[in-house]
CSV table of C-alpha atoms and ligand atoms in Angstrom, one decimal:
chain,number,residue,atom,x,y,z
Z,59,MET,CA,46.1,58.2,-130.3
Z,60,THR,CA,49.1,57.5,-130.7
Z,61,LYS,CA,52.2,60.5,-131.2
Z,62,GLY,CA,52.4,60.4,-135.4
Z,63,HIS,CA,48.9,59.7,-135.9
Z,64,PRO,CA,46.9,62.2,-138.5
Z,65,LEU,CA,43.9,62.5,-135.6
Z,66,ASN,CA,46.7,63.4,-133.2
Z,67,ILE,CA,47.8,66.0,-134.8
Z,68,ILE,CA,45.1,67.7,-135.3
Z,69,LYS,CA,43.8,67.2,-132.0
Z,70,LYS,CA,47.3,69.2,-130.8
Z,71,GLN,CA,46.4,71.8,-133.9
Z,72,ILE,CA,43.1,72.9,-132.3
Z,73,GLU,CA,44.4,73.0,-129.2
Z,74,ASN,CA,47.4,75.1,-130.2
Z,75,TYR,CA,44.7,77.7,-131.7
Z,76,PHE,CA,42.7,77.4,-128.6
Z,77,ASN,CA,45.1,77.9,-126.3
Z,78,ASP,CA,48.0,80.5,-128.3
Z,79,VAL,CA,45.9,82.5,-130.6
Z,80,TRP,CA,42.2,82.7,-129.3
Z,81,GLY,CA,42.8,82.1,-126.1
Z,82,LYS,CA,45.8,84.4,-126.1
Z,83,LYS,CA,43.3,87.5,-127.8
Z,84,HIS,CA,40.1,86.5,-125.0
Z,85,GLY,CA,43.2,86.1,-122.5
Z,86,ALA,CA,41.5,82.7,-121.7
Z,87,LYS,CA,42.5,79.0,-121.1
Z,88,MET,CA,40.9,76.2,-122.1
Z,89,SER,CA,41.4,72.9,-119.8
Z,90,ILE,CA,41.4,69.9,-121.5
Z,91,PHE,CA,40.0,66.3,-120.8
Z,92,ASP,CA,40.3,63.9,-123.2
Z,93,ASP,CA,40.6,60.5,-120.9
Z,94,LEU,CA,37.4,60.6,-119.8
Z,95,SER,CA,35.2,57.5,-120.0
Z,96,PRO,CA,32.8,56.2,-122.5
Z,97,VAL,CA,31.5,54.0,-120.7
Z,98,MET,CA,27.9,56.8,-119.2
Z,99,ASN,CA,24.1,56.5,-118.4
Z,100,THR,CA,21.1,58.0,-120.0
Z,101,TYR,CA,20.8,60.7,-118.0
Z,102,LYS,CA,24.4,62.4,-118.4
Z,103,ALA,CA,24.5,61.2,-122.9
Z,104,PHE,CA,20.8,62.7,-123.1
Z,105,ASP,CA,18.8,63.8,-120.0
Z,106,GLU,CA,21.1,66.5,-118.2
Z,107,LEU,CA,21.1,67.6,-122.2
Z,108,LEU,CA,17.6,67.9,-122.1
Z,109,ILE,CA,16.8,65.9,-125.0
Z,110,PRO,CA,13.8,64.5,-125.1
Z,111,LEU,CA,12.7,61.4,-124.5
Z,112,ASP,CA,10.9,60.8,-128.1
Z,113,HIS,CA,14.4,62.0,-130.0
Z,114,PRO,CA,15.8,59.5,-132.5
Z,115,GLY,CA,19.6,59.3,-131.1
Z,116,ARG,CA,18.1,57.8,-127.8
Z,117,GLN,CA,16.6,55.0,-129.4
Z,118,PRO,CA,18.6,51.1,-130.2
Z,119,THR,CA,19.1,52.0,-134.3
Z,120,ASP,CA,21.5,55.1,-133.2
Z,121,THR,CA,22.6,54.3,-129.9
Z,122,TYR,CA,24.9,51.2,-128.4
Z,123,TYR,CA,23.1,50.6,-125.5
Z,124,LEU,CA,25.6,48.4,-123.4
Z,125,SER,CA,22.2,47.0,-120.6
Z,126,GLN,CA,19.8,45.5,-121.9
Z,127,GLU,CA,17.4,48.3,-119.4
Z,128,GLN,CA,19.3,50.3,-122.5
Z,129,GLN,CA,19.9,52.7,-118.9
Z,130,ILE,CA,24.0,51.6,-119.6
Z,131,LEU,CA,25.6,52.5,-123.0
Z,132,LEU,CA,29.0,54.3,-125.3
Z,133,ARG,CA,28.5,58.0,-125.4
Z,134,PRO,CA,26.9,58.7,-128.6
Z,135,HIS,CA,28.6,62.4,-128.1
Z,136,THR,CA,31.1,64.3,-126.2
Z,137,SER,CA,28.5,67.2,-125.5
Z,138,ALA,CA,28.1,64.3,-122.0
Z,139,HIS,CA,30.6,65.9,-120.2
Z,140,GLN,CA,29.4,69.4,-120.5
Z,141,ASN,CA,27.3,69.6,-116.9
Z,142,GLU,CA,30.1,67.4,-115.1
Z,143,ILE,CA,32.6,69.2,-116.2
Z,144,LEU,CA,30.4,73.2,-115.6
Z,145,ARG,CA,29.2,72.3,-112.4
Z,146,GLU,CA,32.9,71.6,-111.4
Z,147,GLY,CA,33.4,75.3,-112.1
Z,148,ILE,CA,35.6,74.6,-115.3
Z,149,THR,CA,34.4,77.5,-117.8
Z,150,SER,CA,36.4,77.4,-120.7
Z,151,PHE,CA,37.3,74.0,-122.2
Z,152,LEU,CA,38.0,71.1,-124.9
Z,153,CYS,CA,37.0,67.6,-124.0
Z,154,THR,CA,37.8,65.1,-126.5
Z,155,GLY,CA,36.6,60.9,-126.9
Z,156,ASP,CA,36.3,58.1,-128.8
Z,157,VAL,CA,32.3,58.2,-129.6
Z,158,TYR,CA,29.7,55.2,-130.8
Z,159,ARG,CA,27.3,55.5,-133.1
Z,160,ARG,CA,24.9,53.6,-135.3
Z,161,ASP,CA,25.5,55.7,-138.6
Z,162,SER,CA,24.5,55.3,-142.6
Z,163,ILE,CA,27.9,53.5,-144.4
Z,164,ASP,CA,30.4,55.8,-146.8
Z,165,ALA,CA,33.2,57.4,-146.9
Z,166,THR,CA,32.5,59.6,-144.0
Z,167,HIS,CA,31.0,57.8,-141.3
Z,168,PHE,CA,32.1,55.3,-138.9
Z,169,PRO,CA,30.7,53.6,-135.8
Z,170,ILE,CA,33.0,54.7,-133.7
Z,171,PHE,CA,34.8,58.5,-134.3
Z,172,HIS,CA,36.5,61.1,-132.4
Z,173,GLN,CA,34.8,64.1,-131.3
Z,174,MET,CA,36.4,67.2,-129.5
Z,175,GLU,CA,33.9,69.2,-127.2
Z,176,GLY,CA,34.4,72.8,-126.9
Z,177,VAL,CA,32.7,75.0,-124.0
Z,178,HIS,CA,33.4,78.9,-123.0
Z,179,VAL,CA,31.4,80.0,-120.6
Z,180,PHE,CA,32.0,84.3,-120.5
Z,181,PRO,CA,33.4,85.5,-117.4
Z,182,LYS,CA,30.6,87.6,-115.3
Z,183,GLU,CA,32.2,91.4,-115.4
Z,184,ALA,CA,31.8,90.6,-119.6
Z,185,LEU,CA,29.1,90.8,-121.1
Z,186,PRO,CA,25.9,89.7,-122.1
Z,187,GLY,CA,22.4,89.7,-120.6
Z,188,VAL,CA,19.9,87.5,-121.7
Z,189,GLU,CA,18.3,89.5,-124.3
Z,190,GLU,CA,18.0,89.1,-127.7
Z,191,LYS,CA,20.6,91.0,-128.4
Z,192,ASP,CA,22.7,89.6,-126.2
Z,193,THR,CA,22.0,85.8,-127.8
Z,194,LEU,CA,23.5,87.1,-131.1
Z,195,LEU,CA,27.5,88.3,-129.4
Z,196,VAL,CA,27.1,85.4,-127.9
Z,197,VAL,CA,26.3,83.5,-131.4
Z,198,GLU,CA,28.7,86.3,-133.4
Z,199,ASP,CA,32.2,85.3,-130.7
Z,200,MET,CA,31.5,81.8,-131.8
Z,201,LYS,CA,31.5,82.1,-135.6
Z,202,MET,CA,34.3,84.1,-135.1
Z,203,ALA,CA,36.1,82.0,-133.0
Z,204,LEU,CA,35.0,78.9,-134.9
Z,205,GLU,CA,35.8,80.4,-138.3
Z,206,GLY,CA,39.6,81.2,-137.4
Z,207,LEU,CA,40.0,77.8,-136.1
Z,208,ALA,CA,39.2,77.0,-139.6
Z,209,LYS,CA,41.0,79.4,-141.0
Z,210,HIS,CA,44.3,78.6,-139.2
Z,211,LEU,CA,43.9,75.1,-140.0
Z,212,PHE,CA,43.0,75.2,-143.3
Z,213,GLY,CA,44.0,79.0,-144.9
Z,214,ASP,CA,41.7,80.1,-147.1
Z,215,VAL,CA,38.6,77.4,-147.2
Z,216,LYS,CA,35.7,78.1,-149.1
Z,217,PHE,CA,32.6,77.4,-145.8
Z,218,ARG,CA,29.0,78.1,-144.9
Z,219,TRP,CA,27.1,78.5,-141.6
Z,220,ASN,CA,23.6,76.2,-141.8
Z,221,SER,CA,21.2,76.4,-139.1
Z,222,GLU,CA,21.0,73.4,-136.6
Z,223,TYR,CA,18.6,71.7,-134.2
Z,224,PHE,CA,19.9,71.0,-130.4
Z,225,PRO,CA,18.1,70.7,-127.5
Z,226,PHE,CA,21.6,71.5,-125.6
Z,227,THR,CA,22.3,75.2,-127.0
Z,228,ASP,CA,19.9,78.0,-128.7
Z,229,PRO,CA,20.6,78.9,-131.1
Z,230,SER,CA,22.1,76.2,-133.5
Z,231,TYR,CA,24.2,75.8,-136.8
Z,232,GLU,CA,26.7,73.7,-137.8
Z,233,LEU,CA,29.3,74.4,-140.0
Z,234,GLU,CA,30.3,73.0,-143.3
Z,235,ILE,CA,33.9,73.1,-145.4
Z,236,PHE,CA,33.9,72.2,-149.0
Z,237,PHE,CA,36.1,69.2,-149.8
Z,238,ARG,CA,36.6,67.4,-152.5
Z,239,GLU,CA,33.4,69.0,-154.8
Z,240,GLN,CA,31.1,68.2,-151.8
Z,241,TRP,CA,30.1,70.1,-149.4
Z,242,LEU,CA,31.2,68.4,-145.7
Z,243,GLU,CA,29.6,69.0,-142.4
Z,244,VAL,CA,32.4,68.6,-139.6
Z,245,LEU,CA,30.8,70.6,-136.6
Z,246,GLY,CA,27.4,71.3,-134.2
Z,247,CYS,CA,27.3,74.5,-132.0
Z,248,GLY,CA,25.5,77.1,-130.8
Z,249,ALA,CA,24.7,79.2,-128.0
Z,250,ILE,CA,24.4,77.1,-124.4
Z,251,HIS,CA,21.1,76.3,-123.6
Z,252,GLN,CA,19.5,78.8,-120.9
Z,253,GLN,CA,18.5,76.3,-118.5
Z,254,ILE,CA,21.6,74.3,-118.8
Z,255,LEU,CA,23.9,76.6,-117.4
Z,256,LYS,CA,20.9,77.0,-114.7
Z,257,ASN,CA,21.5,73.7,-114.0
Z,258,THR,CA,25.0,74.4,-113.6
Z,259,ASN,CA,24.7,77.2,-111.5
Z,260,LEU,CA,26.0,79.5,-113.6
Z,261,SER,CA,23.1,81.6,-114.9
Z,262,PRO,CA,22.9,84.0,-115.6
Z,263,ARG,CA,26.3,83.9,-116.9
Z,264,ARG,CA,25.8,83.7,-120.8
Z,265,GLY,CA,28.8,80.9,-123.2
Z,266,TRP,CA,28.6,79.1,-126.5
Z,267,ALA,CA,29.5,75.6,-126.8
Z,268,PHE,CA,30.2,72.9,-130.7
Z,269,GLY,CA,31.3,69.7,-131.0
Z,270,LEU,CA,33.3,68.5,-134.2
Z,271,GLY,CA,34.3,65.5,-135.8
Z,272,LEU,CA,38.0,64.9,-135.9
Z,273,GLU,CA,38.2,62.7,-138.6
Z,274,ARG,CA,36.5,64.8,-140.8
Z,275,LEU,CA,39.2,68.1,-140.1
Z,276,ALA,CA,41.8,65.7,-140.0
Z,277,MET,CA,40.6,63.9,-143.7
Z,278,ILE,CA,40.2,67.3,-145.0
Z,279,LEU,CA,43.6,68.3,-143.6
Z,280,PHE,CA,45.4,65.8,-144.8
Z,281,SER,CA,43.5,64.8,-148.1
Z,282,ILE,CA,42.1,61.7,-146.8
Z,283,PRO,CA,39.8,60.2,-148.7
Z,284,ASP,CA,38.1,57.4,-146.7
Z,285,ILE,CA,37.8,57.5,-142.9
Z,286,ARG,CA,38.4,54.9,-142.6
Z,287,LEU,CA,42.2,54.6,-143.7
Z,288,PHE,CA,42.2,55.6,-140.1
Z,289,TRP,CA,41.9,52.6,-138.6
Z,290,SER,CA,44.7,51.1,-140.9
Z,291,GLY,CA,47.8,49.6,-139.7
Z,292,ASP,CA,49.2,50.3,-143.2
Z,293,GLN,CA,52.7,51.0,-143.1
Z,294,ARG,CA,52.2,53.2,-146.6
Z,295,PHE,CA,49.0,54.9,-144.7
Z,296,LEU,CA,51.0,55.7,-141.3
Z,297,SER,CA,54.4,56.3,-142.6
Z,298,GLN,CA,53.2,59.5,-144.2
Z,299,PHE,CA,52.2,61.2,-140.8
Z,300,SER,CA,54.9,62.4,-138.5
Z,301,SER,CA,54.3,65.1,-136.3
Z,302,PRO,CA,55.7,68.2,-137.9
Z,303,SER,CA,57.3,71.3,-136.3
Z,304,PRO,CA,54.6,74.6,-136.7
Z,305,SER,CA,58.0,75.5,-139.9
Z,306,THR,CA,57.6,72.6,-141.5
Z,307,PRO,CA,53.5,72.1,-143.5
Z,308,LEU,CA,51.8,69.3,-143.4
Z,309,PRO,CA,52.0,66.2,-145.7
Z,310,LYS,CA,49.3,65.3,-147.8
Z,311,PHE,CA,48.1,62.1,-148.3
Z,312,LYS,CA,48.9,60.6,-151.2
Z,313,PRO,CA,47.4,57.5,-152.2
Z,314,TYR,CA,48.6,54.5,-152.8
Z,315,SER,CA,47.0,52.3,-154.5
Z,316,LYS,CA,43.5,51.9,-155.2
Z,317,HIS,CA,42.1,48.3,-155.0
Z,318,GLU,CA,39.1,46.7,-157.0
Z,319,ILE,CA,35.5,47.7,-155.7
Z,320,CYS,CA,32.9,44.3,-155.6
Z,321,THR,CA,29.5,45.3,-155.5
Z,322,LYS,CA,26.3,43.7,-154.8
Z,323,ASP,CA,22.5,44.3,-154.4
Z,324,ILE,CA,20.0,43.0,-152.2
Z,325,SER,CA,16.5,43.4,-152.2
Z,326,PHE,CA,13.6,42.7,-149.5
Z,327,TRP,CA,10.8,43.2,-148.6
Z,328,LEU,CA,10.8,45.8,-144.9
Z,329,PRO,CA,8.4,44.7,-141.8
Z,330,PRO,CA,6.0,47.7,-140.3
Z,331,SER,CA,8.4,49.6,-138.2
Z,332,PHE,CA,12.2,49.5,-139.4
Z,333,HIS,CA,15.5,52.0,-139.6
Z,334,ASP,CA,17.8,51.7,-142.5
Z,335,HIS,CA,20.2,51.8,-139.5
Z,336,ALA,CA,19.6,47.7,-138.4
Z,337,PHE,CA,20.6,46.5,-142.4
Z,338,PHE,CA,23.6,48.3,-142.3
Z,339,ASP,CA,24.3,47.2,-138.7
Z,340,VAL,CA,24.3,43.8,-140.1
Z,341,VAL,CA,26.4,44.7,-142.9
Z,342,ARG,CA,29.5,46.3,-140.3
Z,343,ASP,CA,29.0,43.4,-138.2
Z,344,VAL,CA,29.6,41.4,-141.0
Z,345,ALA,CA,31.5,43.0,-143.7
Z,346,GLY,CA,33.7,45.3,-141.0
Z,347,ASP,CA,35.8,47.7,-142.6
Z,348,LEU,CA,35.6,46.4,-145.5
Z,349,VAL,CA,32.7,47.7,-146.6
Z,350,GLU,CA,33.2,50.7,-147.8
Z,351,ASN,CA,29.2,52.0,-149.0
Z,352,VAL,CA,26.0,51.3,-149.4
Z,353,THR,CA,23.4,53.1,-151.4
Z,354,LEU,CA,19.7,52.5,-151.4
Z,355,ILE,CA,18.8,52.6,-154.6
Z,356,ASP,CA,15.4,52.0,-155.4
Z,357,SER,CA,12.1,51.8,-152.7
Z,358,PHE,CA,8.6,51.1,-153.6
Z,359,LYS,CA,5.7,50.2,-151.9
Z,360,ASP,CA,2.5,47.6,-153.2
Z,361,VAL,CA,-0.1,49.6,-153.7
Z,362,SER,CA,-2.4,46.1,-152.7
Z,363,SER,CA,-0.5,45.3,-149.6
Z,364,GLY,CA,1.1,48.3,-148.6
Z,365,ARG,CA,4.1,46.1,-148.5
Z,366,GLU,CA,7.9,48.8,-148.8
Z,367,SER,CA,10.8,47.1,-150.3
Z,368,LYS,CA,14.2,48.1,-150.6
Z,369,CYS,CA,17.1,48.0,-152.4
Z,370,PHE,CA,20.1,48.6,-151.3
Z,371,ARG,CA,24.0,48.3,-153.6
Z,372,VAL,CA,26.8,46.6,-150.7
Z,373,SER,CA,30.1,48.3,-152.4
Z,374,TYR,CA,32.8,46.2,-151.2
Z,375,ARG,CA,36.7,47.0,-150.9
Z,376,SER,CA,39.7,46.5,-148.4
Z,377,MET,CA,41.9,49.6,-148.1
Z,378,ASP,CA,45.2,47.8,-148.9
Z,379,ARG,CA,44.7,44.8,-150.7
Z,380,ASN,CA,42.5,43.0,-153.7
Z,381,LEU,CA,39.2,40.6,-152.2
Z,382,THR,CA,37.9,38.7,-155.4
Z,383,ASN,CA,34.1,37.9,-155.1
Z,384,LYS,CA,34.9,34.3,-154.0
Z,385,GLU,CA,35.7,36.1,-150.7
Z,386,ILE,CA,33.4,38.2,-151.3
Z,387,VAL,CA,29.8,35.9,-151.8
Z,388,PRO,CA,30.3,34.5,-149.2
Z,389,ILE,CA,30.5,37.3,-146.8
Z,390,GLN,CA,27.3,38.8,-148.8
Z,391,GLU,CA,25.7,35.2,-147.9
Z,392,GLN,CA,26.0,35.7,-144.3
Z,393,VAL,CA,24.6,39.8,-144.8
Z,394,ARG,CA,21.3,38.3,-146.4
Z,395,ALA,CA,21.4,34.9,-143.9
Z,396,ARG,CA,21.7,37.5,-140.7
Z,397,CYS,CA,18.6,40.1,-142.7
Z,398,GLU,CA,16.4,37.3,-143.2
Z,399,SER,CA,17.3,35.7,-139.2
Z,400,GLU,CA,17.5,38.7,-137.2
Z,401,LEU,CA,16.2,41.7,-139.1
Z,402,GLY,CA,12.7,39.8,-140.4
Z,403,LEU,CA,13.9,41.1,-143.7
Z,404,LYS,CA,11.9,39.7,-146.5
Z,405,LEU,CA,14.1,38.6,-149.4
Z,406,ARG,CA,13.5,39.2,-153.0
P,679,FA5,C1,26.6,66.6,-131.8
P,679,FA5,O1,27.2,65.0,-131.7
P,679,FA5,C2,26.6,67.3,-131.2
P,679,FA5,N1,27.0,66.7,-129.7
P,679,FA5,C3,27.5,68.3,-131.7
P,679,FA5,C4,27.2,70.4,-130.7
P,679,FA5,C5,28.0,69.5,-129.7
P,679,FA5,C6,26.2,70.5,-130.9
P,679,FA5,C7,27.8,71.3,-128.8
P,679,FA5,C8,25.7,72.2,-130.2
P,679,FA5,C9,26.4,72.5,-128.6
P,679,FA5,P1,26.6,65.6,-134.5
P,679,FA5,O2,26.0,64.9,-134.2
P,679,FA5,O3,26.0,66.9,-135.8
P,679,FA5,O4,26.2,67.1,-133.8
P,679,FA5,O5,28.2,65.6,-134.4
P,679,FA5,C10,28.8,66.6,-134.5
P,679,FA5,C11,30.3,66.1,-135.7
P,679,FA5,O6,30.4,65.0,-135.3
P,679,FA5,C12,29.8,66.1,-137.4
P,679,FA5,O7,29.6,67.4,-137.9
P,679,FA5,C13,30.6,65.3,-138.3
P,679,FA5,O8,32.1,66.0,-138.5
P,679,FA5,C14,30.9,64.2,-137.0
P,679,FA5,N2,30.0,62.9,-136.9
P,679,FA5,C15,29.1,62.5,-136.5
P,679,FA5,N3,28.5,61.9,-136.5
P,679,FA5,C16,30.2,60.8,-138.1
P,679,FA5,C17,30.8,59.7,-138.3
P,679,FA5,N4,29.7,58.9,-138.2
P,679,FA5,N5,32.0,59.8,-138.6
P,679,FA5,C18,32.2,60.7,-138.2
P,679,FA5,N6,32.2,61.7,-138.4
P,679,FA5,C19,31.1,61.6,-137.3
P,680,MG,MG1,25.3,67.1,-137.5
């Protein structure tokens, strides 16, 4: 993340909020971590976070494993660092890093993105116990901190809280912000699970944690319409952002001309156990960031054979030039071929 890049600007703004605005009010200082290795084992990424063995996040359809035995992986979230940092006795911190996931393909999802983890455990002498009313105090304090962050970044903005589930927080929530006529999820959070506080020798203290998507927040802050733009080396993108001083208003992204879209449909019969992510992964692998969106447009089950069929629409568009049909046809052909040879899909 280089200086002047929108991701770096938003990261600094969040760190400023927690150390200068929120921190001053609460007499807390958040330690900053941003160079921890993304290569780790399943113990750190999942076990220590109480993530059960049958959780979908552990499957190779979600996670990028680096070893055959599925022991070593690319971190799927920055929560993977919670335990090690807490165990060092550091109880207020922000931890930023690149994270890796197989996921859907659209304007707000990318297989590599950046998260920032925020953790705050209340000091011994302050607050709360372990009863339900105490948990409510923890949640209230967390929501105030995060609503304050939204206000700090965006001024008056429309947001809402939804209940969520994470194995390492209880209760858990997600925060959504209204952006481009839609609700956009920007973070997950909750009261730190008491077992994690016990395991890190902090019990009976209480605390909260959150994990936010830096690209999503930067999209809102700068009005960036597509997450692929963060990977652009195009000066028409990069030159629009300069590290602003606190007194100058942040620039809004001025879209340069949008290039032609080229769509191709693909239909296939599924093998017995099949995950859409496997298909998305092949499309990503072949088309890289030329693919803008993959949408399921039809699915049905053949009653007599019990077989299921799906049809996806793949939309190709470059962020910085016009694509020709001539260029896309062989890409789509390659996607089709790999669907058959690697995924065992029967093309229709
Ligand atoms: C988590 O990753 C939890 N570790 C967050 C957390 C931390 C919960 C601490 C409780 C306590 P989730 O999978 O929802 O949660 O991802 C968090 C955020 O990352 C999302 O809200 C979104 O902003 C961002 N995000 C998730 N997937 C993608 C993606 N494919 N592309 C871009 N951003 C993404
Ligand atoms: Mg989520």
